[in-house]
Short mmCIF file of C-alpha atoms in Angstrom, two decimals:
data_model
loop_
_atom_site.label_atom_id
_atom_site.label_comp_id
_atom_site.label_asym_id
_atom_site.label_seq_id
_atom_site.Cartn_x
_atom_site.Cartn_y
_atom_site.Cartn_z
CA MET A 1 -20.81 -32.40 3.72
CA PRO A 2 -20.35 -29.22 1.59
CA PRO A 3 -18.04 -29.67 -1.40
CA ARG A 4 -14.47 -28.45 -1.50
CA THR A 5 -14.63 -25.30 -3.62
CA ILE A 6 -11.70 -23.71 -5.49
CA LEU A 7 -12.13 -20.46 -7.42
CA TYR A 8 -9.53 -19.35 -9.95
CA THR A 9 -9.27 -15.71 -10.96
CA GLY A 10 -6.69 -13.49 -12.61
CA LYS A 11 -6.04 -11.16 -15.49
CA GLY A 12 -7.27 -12.25 -18.93
CA GLY A 13 -4.84 -14.30 -20.99
CA VAL A 14 -2.77 -15.79 -18.16
CA GLY A 15 -4.03 -19.36 -18.63
CA LYS A 16 -6.59 -19.30 -15.85
CA THR A 17 -9.03 -21.61 -17.64
CA SER A 18 -6.31 -24.18 -18.37
CA VAL A 19 -5.20 -24.14 -14.73
CA ALA A 20 -8.79 -24.59 -13.52
CA ALA A 21 -9.35 -27.50 -15.94
CA ALA A 22 -6.04 -29.13 -14.97
CA THR A 23 -6.97 -28.85 -11.29
CA ALA A 24 -10.37 -30.44 -11.89
CA LEU A 25 -8.81 -33.33 -13.83
CA ARG A 26 -6.36 -33.99 -10.97
CA CYS A 27 -9.21 -33.99 -8.43
CA ALA A 28 -11.28 -36.40 -10.54
CA ALA A 29 -8.25 -38.67 -11.09
CA ALA A 30 -7.85 -38.83 -7.29
CA GLY A 31 -11.34 -40.35 -7.06
CA ARG A 32 -13.35 -37.25 -6.16
CA ARG A 33 -16.58 -36.52 -8.01
CA THR A 34 -15.74 -33.13 -9.50
CA VAL A 35 -17.39 -30.40 -11.56
CA VAL A 36 -15.51 -27.54 -13.22
CA LEU A 37 -17.65 -24.59 -14.24
CA SER A 38 -16.93 -21.36 -16.08
CA THR A 39 -18.63 -18.11 -15.09
CA ASP A 40 -16.59 -16.13 -17.60
CA PRO A 41 -18.90 -14.58 -20.24
CA ALA A 42 -16.24 -15.40 -22.87
CA HIS A 43 -16.19 -19.14 -22.17
CA SER A 44 -13.12 -21.14 -23.20
CA LEU A 45 -13.51 -24.12 -20.86
CA ALA A 46 -14.93 -26.36 -23.60
CA ASP A 47 -11.93 -25.51 -25.80
CA ALA A 48 -9.52 -26.38 -23.00
CA LEU A 49 -11.21 -29.72 -22.28
CA GLN A 50 -11.93 -30.35 -25.99
CA VAL A 51 -15.51 -31.41 -25.29
CA GLU A 52 -18.88 -29.81 -25.89
CA LEU A 53 -20.29 -28.10 -22.78
CA GLY A 54 -23.55 -26.37 -21.99
CA PRO A 55 -25.30 -24.50 -19.17
CA ASP A 56 -25.82 -27.74 -17.21
CA PRO A 57 -23.06 -30.14 -16.09
CA ARG A 58 -22.01 -32.63 -18.77
CA PRO A 59 -19.69 -35.64 -18.37
CA VAL A 60 -16.08 -35.04 -19.48
CA THR A 61 -14.29 -38.13 -18.25
CA GLU A 62 -14.64 -40.54 -15.35
CA GLY A 63 -15.48 -38.55 -12.22
CA LEU A 64 -15.45 -35.17 -13.99
CA TRP A 65 -18.24 -32.94 -15.30
CA GLY A 66 -17.93 -29.58 -17.06
CA GLN A 67 -20.32 -26.64 -17.24
CA GLU A 68 -20.34 -23.26 -18.99
CA VAL A 69 -22.88 -21.24 -17.04
CA SER A 70 -25.36 -19.26 -19.14
CA ALA A 71 -25.65 -15.76 -17.69
CA GLN A 72 -28.85 -15.28 -19.70
CA ASP A 73 -30.46 -18.33 -18.09
CA GLU A 74 -29.46 -17.10 -14.64
CA LEU A 75 -30.85 -13.64 -15.38
CA GLU A 76 -34.17 -15.11 -16.44
CA ARG A 77 -34.25 -17.30 -13.35
CA ASN A 78 -33.34 -14.59 -10.82
CA TRP A 79 -34.09 -11.20 -12.36
CA ALA A 80 -36.99 -11.62 -14.80
CA ALA A 81 -39.59 -9.58 -12.89
CA VAL A 82 -37.11 -6.80 -12.14
CA ARG A 83 -36.05 -6.59 -15.79
CA ALA A 84 -39.65 -6.43 -16.95
CA TRP A 85 -40.48 -3.61 -14.52
CA LEU A 86 -37.33 -1.58 -15.16
CA GLY A 87 -37.63 -2.10 -18.91
CA ALA A 88 -41.21 -0.83 -18.90
CA VAL A 89 -40.23 2.25 -16.89
CA LEU A 90 -37.37 3.06 -19.29
CA VAL A 91 -39.50 2.52 -22.40
CA GLU A 92 -42.11 4.89 -20.94
CA ARG A 93 -39.33 7.47 -20.62
CA GLY A 94 -38.45 7.22 -24.32
CA VAL A 95 -35.58 4.70 -24.21
CA ASP A 96 -35.71 2.26 -27.12
CA ARG A 97 -36.64 -1.28 -26.13
CA VAL A 98 -33.29 -2.93 -26.88
CA SER A 99 -31.35 -0.33 -24.90
CA ALA A 100 -33.89 -0.53 -22.08
CA GLN A 101 -33.32 -4.28 -21.73
CA GLU A 102 -29.55 -3.76 -21.61
CA LEU A 103 -29.86 -1.06 -18.97
CA THR A 104 -31.90 -3.27 -16.63
CA VAL A 105 -28.78 -5.30 -15.73
CA PRO A 106 -26.19 -3.32 -13.72
CA PRO A 107 -22.50 -3.81 -14.63
CA GLY A 108 -21.03 -6.89 -13.00
CA MET A 109 -24.40 -8.52 -12.36
CA ASN A 110 -24.02 -11.12 -15.12
CA GLU A 111 -21.17 -12.89 -13.38
CA LEU A 112 -22.82 -12.35 -10.01
CA PHE A 113 -25.82 -14.32 -11.25
CA SER A 114 -23.51 -16.93 -12.79
CA LEU A 115 -21.85 -17.48 -9.43
CA LEU A 116 -25.23 -18.45 -7.99
CA GLN A 117 -24.61 -21.79 -9.72
CA LEU A 118 -21.98 -22.33 -7.03
CA LYS A 119 -24.67 -22.03 -4.36
CA ARG A 120 -26.85 -24.46 -6.32
CA HIS A 121 -24.08 -27.08 -6.33
CA HIS A 122 -23.63 -26.61 -2.58
CA ASP A 123 -27.37 -27.01 -1.98
CA GLU A 124 -27.69 -30.10 -4.17
CA GLY A 125 -24.57 -31.84 -2.83
CA GLY A 126 -23.91 -33.79 -6.04
CA PHE A 127 -20.14 -33.15 -6.14
CA GLU A 128 -17.22 -33.50 -3.76
CA VAL A 129 -15.15 -30.78 -5.48
CA VAL A 130 -16.32 -27.68 -7.35
CA VAL A 131 -13.70 -25.81 -9.40
CA VAL A 132 -14.74 -22.37 -10.70
CA ASP A 133 -13.13 -20.58 -13.64
CA CYS A 134 -14.12 -17.00 -12.79
CA ALA A 135 -14.17 -14.03 -15.13
CA PRO A 136 -10.81 -12.20 -15.35
CA THR A 137 -11.45 -9.82 -12.49
CA GLY A 138 -11.82 -9.76 -8.72
CA GLU A 139 -14.64 -7.22 -8.85
CA THR A 140 -17.44 -9.76 -8.57
CA LEU A 141 -15.95 -11.23 -5.41
CA ARG A 142 -15.78 -7.74 -3.95
CA LEU A 143 -19.50 -7.28 -4.69
CA LEU A 144 -20.14 -10.21 -2.36
CA SER A 145 -18.31 -8.62 0.56
CA PHE A 146 -21.18 -6.69 2.10
CA PRO A 147 -23.33 -9.29 3.89
CA ASP A 148 -24.21 -6.95 6.75
CA VAL A 149 -25.86 -4.45 4.39
CA ALA A 150 -27.74 -7.23 2.61
CA GLN A 151 -28.84 -8.74 5.93
CA TRP A 152 -30.06 -5.34 7.17
CA TRP A 153 -32.06 -4.90 3.97
CA LEU A 154 -33.57 -8.34 4.39
CA ASP A 155 -34.39 -7.89 8.10
CA LYS A 156 -35.57 -4.27 8.17
CA VAL A 157 -37.03 -3.41 4.78
CA PHE A 158 -38.69 -6.51 3.41
CA PRO A 159 -40.88 -7.39 6.43
CA GLN A 160 -42.71 -4.08 5.92
CA ARG A 161 -42.62 -3.99 2.15
CA SER A 162 -46.20 -5.00 1.31
CA ALA A 163 -47.83 -2.41 3.54
CA LEU A 164 -45.43 0.32 2.45
CA MET A 165 -45.84 -0.40 -1.24
CA ALA A 166 -49.63 -0.67 -1.03
CA ALA A 167 -49.77 2.80 0.50
CA ALA A 168 -47.12 4.34 -1.75
CA ARG A 169 -48.21 3.08 -5.18
CA PRO A 170 -51.23 5.38 -5.72
CA ILE A 171 -49.32 8.42 -4.46
CA ALA A 172 -46.25 7.69 -6.58
CA ARG A 173 -48.34 7.15 -9.71
CA ALA A 174 -50.31 10.37 -9.14
CA LEU A 175 -47.40 12.62 -8.23
CA LEU A 176 -44.42 11.11 -10.03
CA ASP A 177 -46.00 9.15 -12.88
CA VAL A 178 -43.69 6.27 -11.92
CA PRO A 179 -45.11 2.77 -11.36
CA LEU A 180 -43.63 1.31 -8.19
CA PRO A 181 -42.54 -2.34 -8.33
CA ASP A 182 -45.12 -5.02 -7.59
CA ASP A 183 -44.69 -8.00 -5.29
CA ALA A 184 -43.12 -10.16 -8.05
CA VAL A 185 -40.33 -7.62 -8.45
CA LEU A 186 -39.76 -7.44 -4.72
CA ASP A 187 -39.81 -11.23 -4.49
CA ASP A 188 -36.97 -11.38 -7.05
CA ILE A 189 -34.92 -8.85 -5.09
CA ASP A 190 -35.73 -10.58 -1.80
CA ALA A 191 -34.60 -13.95 -3.16
CA LEU A 192 -31.44 -12.46 -4.70
CA VAL A 193 -30.41 -10.80 -1.43
CA ALA A 194 -30.94 -14.08 0.44
CA HIS A 195 -28.90 -15.97 -2.19
CA LEU A 196 -26.05 -13.45 -1.96
CA ILE A 197 -25.93 -13.76 1.83
CA ALA A 198 -25.76 -17.55 1.49
CA LEU A 199 -23.13 -17.32 -1.26
CA ASN A 200 -21.07 -14.97 0.87
CA ALA A 201 -21.12 -17.53 3.68
CA ILE A 202 -19.92 -20.21 1.25
CA LEU A 203 -17.03 -18.05 0.03
CA ARG A 204 -15.97 -17.18 3.59
CA ASP A 205 -15.91 -20.79 4.75
CA HIS A 206 -12.14 -21.06 4.94
CA ALA A 207 -12.24 -24.78 5.74
CA ARG A 208 -13.96 -25.57 2.42
CA THR A 209 -13.57 -22.61 0.02
CA THR A 210 -10.42 -20.91 -1.22
CA ILE A 211 -9.37 -18.63 -4.06
CA ARG A 212 -6.27 -19.09 -6.22
CA LEU A 213 -4.76 -16.25 -8.22
CA VAL A 214 -3.26 -17.04 -11.62
CA MET A 215 -0.60 -14.83 -13.19
CA THR A 216 2.26 -14.90 -15.66
CA PRO A 217 5.71 -13.57 -14.63
CA ASP A 218 5.09 -10.16 -16.23
CA ARG A 219 5.26 -7.00 -14.14
CA MET A 220 1.87 -5.56 -15.11
CA VAL A 221 0.13 -8.88 -14.56
CA VAL A 222 1.78 -9.34 -11.16
CA GLU A 223 0.80 -5.81 -10.08
CA GLU A 224 -2.86 -6.51 -10.79
CA ALA A 225 -2.63 -9.84 -8.97
CA ARG A 226 -1.12 -8.12 -5.93
CA ARG A 227 -3.95 -5.61 -5.89
CA THR A 228 -6.56 -8.35 -6.15
CA PHE A 229 -4.78 -10.34 -3.43
CA THR A 230 -4.88 -7.38 -1.05
CA TYR A 231 -8.58 -6.82 -1.57
CA LEU A 232 -9.42 -10.51 -1.20
CA ASN A 233 -7.54 -10.58 2.11
CA LEU A 234 -9.09 -7.39 3.38
CA TYR A 235 -12.59 -8.64 2.59
CA GLY A 236 -11.95 -11.91 4.38
CA PHE A 237 -11.62 -14.34 1.44
CA LEU A 238 -8.88 -16.94 1.79
CA THR A 239 -6.24 -17.16 -0.95
CA ASP A 240 -4.54 -20.52 -0.45
CA ALA A 241 -2.17 -20.39 -3.46
CA VAL A 242 -0.96 -18.24 -6.30
CA VAL A 243 -0.06 -19.74 -9.66
CA CYS A 244 2.85 -18.43 -11.70
CA ASN A 245 2.15 -19.81 -15.16
CA ARG A 246 4.17 -19.92 -18.40
CA VAL A 247 7.62 -19.56 -16.88
CA PHE A 248 10.39 -20.22 -19.40
CA PRO A 249 12.24 -23.45 -18.53
CA GLU A 250 16.04 -23.77 -18.46
CA GLU A 251 16.12 -25.46 -21.86
CA VAL A 252 14.40 -22.54 -23.58
CA GLY A 253 17.57 -21.62 -25.49
CA ALA A 254 19.93 -18.67 -25.73
CA TYR A 255 17.48 -16.48 -27.67
CA PHE A 256 15.19 -16.26 -24.61
CA ASP A 257 17.90 -16.13 -21.93
CA GLY A 258 17.25 -12.46 -21.26
CA TRP A 259 13.52 -13.03 -20.88
CA ARG A 260 14.13 -16.03 -18.66
CA ALA A 261 16.38 -14.02 -16.34
CA LEU A 262 13.71 -11.33 -16.02
CA GLN A 263 11.07 -13.95 -15.33
CA GLU A 264 13.15 -15.62 -12.63
CA GLN A 265 13.57 -12.28 -10.87
CA THR A 266 9.84 -11.66 -11.14
CA VAL A 267 9.07 -15.11 -9.71
CA ALA A 268 11.38 -14.35 -6.78
CA ASP A 269 9.55 -11.05 -6.22
CA VAL A 270 6.23 -12.90 -6.36
CA ARG A 271 7.39 -15.28 -3.62
CA ASP A 272 8.32 -12.31 -1.42
CA ALA A 273 5.12 -10.39 -2.15
CA PHE A 274 2.72 -13.26 -1.50
CA ALA A 275 4.53 -15.13 1.31
CA PRO A 276 3.51 -17.19 3.22
CA VAL A 277 0.98 -18.21 0.56
CA PRO A 278 2.57 -20.96 -1.58
CA VAL A 279 3.51 -20.15 -5.18
CA LEU A 280 2.73 -22.91 -7.69
CA ARG A 281 4.85 -22.74 -10.81
CA ALA A 282 4.24 -24.12 -14.30
CA PRO A 283 6.52 -23.93 -17.36
CA PHE A 284 5.72 -22.43 -20.73
CA LEU A 285 4.91 -25.70 -22.51
CA GLU A 286 5.96 -26.31 -26.09
CA GLN A 287 2.37 -26.55 -27.40
CA GLU A 288 -1.11 -25.28 -26.63
CA VAL A 289 -2.51 -26.54 -23.33
CA ALA A 290 -5.73 -28.17 -24.55
CA GLY A 291 -7.01 -31.69 -24.16
CA ARG A 292 -6.57 -34.10 -21.29
CA ALA A 293 -2.96 -35.05 -22.07
CA MET A 294 -1.65 -31.47 -22.02
CA LEU A 295 -3.85 -30.52 -19.07
CA GLY A 296 -2.43 -33.53 -17.24
CA ARG A 297 1.11 -32.27 -17.87
CA LEU A 298 0.13 -28.83 -16.58
CA GLY A 299 -1.44 -30.33 -13.47
CA ASP A 300 1.67 -32.44 -12.79
CA ALA A 301 3.91 -29.37 -13.11
CA LEU A 302 1.73 -27.28 -10.81
CA PHE A 303 1.02 -29.72 -8.02
CA GLY A 304 3.70 -32.41 -8.17
CA ALA A 305 2.98 -34.66 -5.18
CA ARG A 306 0.50 -32.16 -3.69
CA ASP A 307 -3.20 -32.89 -3.44
CA ALA A 308 -4.83 -30.41 -5.83
CA ALA A 309 -7.97 -30.30 -3.67
CA ALA A 310 -6.15 -29.61 -0.40
CA VAL A 311 -6.30 -26.25 1.34
CA LEU A 312 -2.70 -25.23 0.65
CA HIS A 313 -2.65 -22.31 3.09
CA ALA A 314 -5.10 -22.02 5.96
CA ARG A 315 -5.06 -18.40 7.13
CA VAL A 316 -5.86 -14.98 5.71
CA THR A 317 -2.46 -13.29 5.76
CA GLU A 318 -3.61 -9.67 6.02
CA ARG A 319 -6.18 -8.06 8.29
CA LEU A 320 -7.13 -4.39 8.16
CA VAL A 321 -9.29 -2.57 10.71
CA VAL A 322 -10.27 1.02 9.87
CA ASP A 323 -11.90 3.58 12.14
CA GLU A 324 -12.22 7.38 12.22
CA ASP A 325 -8.79 7.79 13.85
CA GLY A 326 -6.85 5.65 11.41
CA ALA A 327 -6.23 2.00 10.61
CA THR A 328 -4.37 -1.06 11.87
CA LEU A 329 -2.87 -3.62 9.52
CA ARG A 330 -1.98 -7.11 10.75
CA LEU A 331 0.43 -8.90 8.44
CA GLU A 332 1.91 -12.40 8.71
CA LEU A 333 5.66 -12.53 8.03
CA PRO A 334 6.67 -16.07 8.93
CA PHE A 335 9.88 -15.82 6.92
CA ALA A 336 11.11 -12.84 9.00
CA ARG A 337 13.26 -12.84 12.13
CA LYS A 338 12.91 -10.42 15.00
CA GLY A 339 15.33 -7.59 14.33
CA ASP A 340 15.51 -4.20 12.74
CA LEU A 341 12.19 -3.20 11.25
CA ALA A 342 11.89 -0.67 8.44
CA LEU A 343 8.71 0.69 6.89
CA ARG A 344 8.36 2.94 3.91
CA LYS A 345 5.10 4.12 2.40
CA VAL A 346 5.00 5.56 -1.11
CA GLY A 347 1.49 6.46 -2.24
CA SER A 348 -0.59 3.31 -1.90
CA GLU A 349 2.46 1.02 -1.51
CA LEU A 350 3.80 -0.08 1.85
CA VAL A 351 7.31 -1.59 1.77
CA VAL A 352 8.09 -3.68 4.86
CA ARG A 353 11.60 -4.88 5.69
CA VAL A 354 12.52 -7.13 8.60
CA ASP A 355 16.23 -7.91 8.47
CA ALA A 356 16.81 -9.17 4.92
CA ALA A 357 13.17 -10.01 4.24
CA LYS A 358 11.02 -7.65 2.20
CA ARG A 359 7.29 -7.48 1.53
CA THR A 360 5.54 -4.89 -0.63
CA LEU A 361 1.81 -4.38 -0.21
CA LEU A 362 -0.68 -2.44 -2.28
CA LEU A 363 -2.99 -0.70 0.18
CA PRO A 364 -6.58 0.31 -0.60
CA ASP A 365 -6.96 3.76 -2.13
CA ALA A 366 -8.72 4.91 1.05
CA LEU A 367 -5.39 4.65 2.91
CA ALA A 368 -3.33 6.54 0.33
CA ASP A 369 -3.13 9.65 2.56
CA HIS A 370 -2.71 7.78 5.89
CA VAL A 371 0.70 7.86 7.61
CA PRO A 372 2.35 4.85 9.34
CA SER A 373 2.82 5.86 12.99
CA ALA A 374 3.80 2.69 14.86
CA ALA A 375 4.77 -0.92 14.25
CA GLY A 376 5.38 -4.03 16.31
CA PHE A 377 6.61 -7.53 15.41
CA GLU A 378 5.91 -10.60 17.52
CA ASP A 379 5.48 -14.34 16.83
CA GLY A 380 5.82 -13.84 13.08
CA VAL A 381 3.13 -11.17 12.93
CA LEU A 382 3.73 -7.52 12.09
CA GLN A 383 1.17 -4.94 13.23
CA VAL A 384 1.29 -1.49 11.66
CA THR A 385 -0.77 1.49 12.83
CA PHE A 386 -1.74 4.25 10.39
CA ASP A 387 -2.92 7.70 11.44
CA ALA A 388 -5.67 9.43 9.48
CA PRO A 389 -4.58 12.70 7.78
CA ALA A 390 -6.13 15.02 10.38
CA ARG A 391 -4.63 13.10 13.27
CA ALA A 392 -1.24 12.80 11.56
CA ARG A 393 -0.98 16.57 11.42
#
């Protein structure tokens, strides 16, 4: 059976690594063979667990292994021939060798290659739970959201590649003075495309794989989390929980009362914005969250009696379908009652009110100039229709 996979992402500095490590410890303590791996280029997982980690899984405690994926190792394993070919082309064009090597890896590809370790763990089947501490961005997950394009490339282009390249190489070299890639280069690309299609299938398996967003109760951090949440939903990835970390507790003292009041209001806004996805809350602890004892306290605060490995919410809460005439947004509002419905769109924000309930969504930039034209609410689901600019006029 494929492992239960939990990916944590969020803005840098919100405690994402600590939350991932605490989750993994809880899963291992429950008797599940667990690995926690970091794909963040600036690894801090070893610091959180207070053990030495490397590019391969190493034992941390009973039932738990840790791993800090080496992007360089993954590049050499998956991209070596492509790098050699691109580097040679750039050096021929006068780029110095060090710069040429840097330019052979497109932005975002390092973490993309690191995430292939997730596929490897699924293929090998050595763990029951895989917890991933992702880099502080949702961009890599968005790169994995185009399986149809990758599948087309695999089905249509690569079956004909050898004949096409054999015919094109002499012409290209004579006319363009550009060496076309050889079969080793194309084999690397072929394998990478196949891996990405398989990885995409893993990430879209809602029964086994979910994403959890980590944030602190600060407005700017929450705004970025909302934006990431919208994109994850629209691309079909399941967010089963959001984590509100470092919330001041009641006993924080009078000096921080003002901050605590602001945080409590922000937490309430987070619950509205992300409903019906559950919000896990953890206090700002009195010392650094590092080592098994402190990570255990964090895990207890986050999950309480919950199973940390459970799928805490089972459905994608937003669906968007876009065509040339406009778009239709399907939004779950289980907390709302049938009644007066009010919609207001300001730039890329859509504010939805049903009776006393409110939900604010950040729409993709592509819908910034679309106009809401109709809405219906039935069985806890709101459906909003947007007209494209030309049609709206």
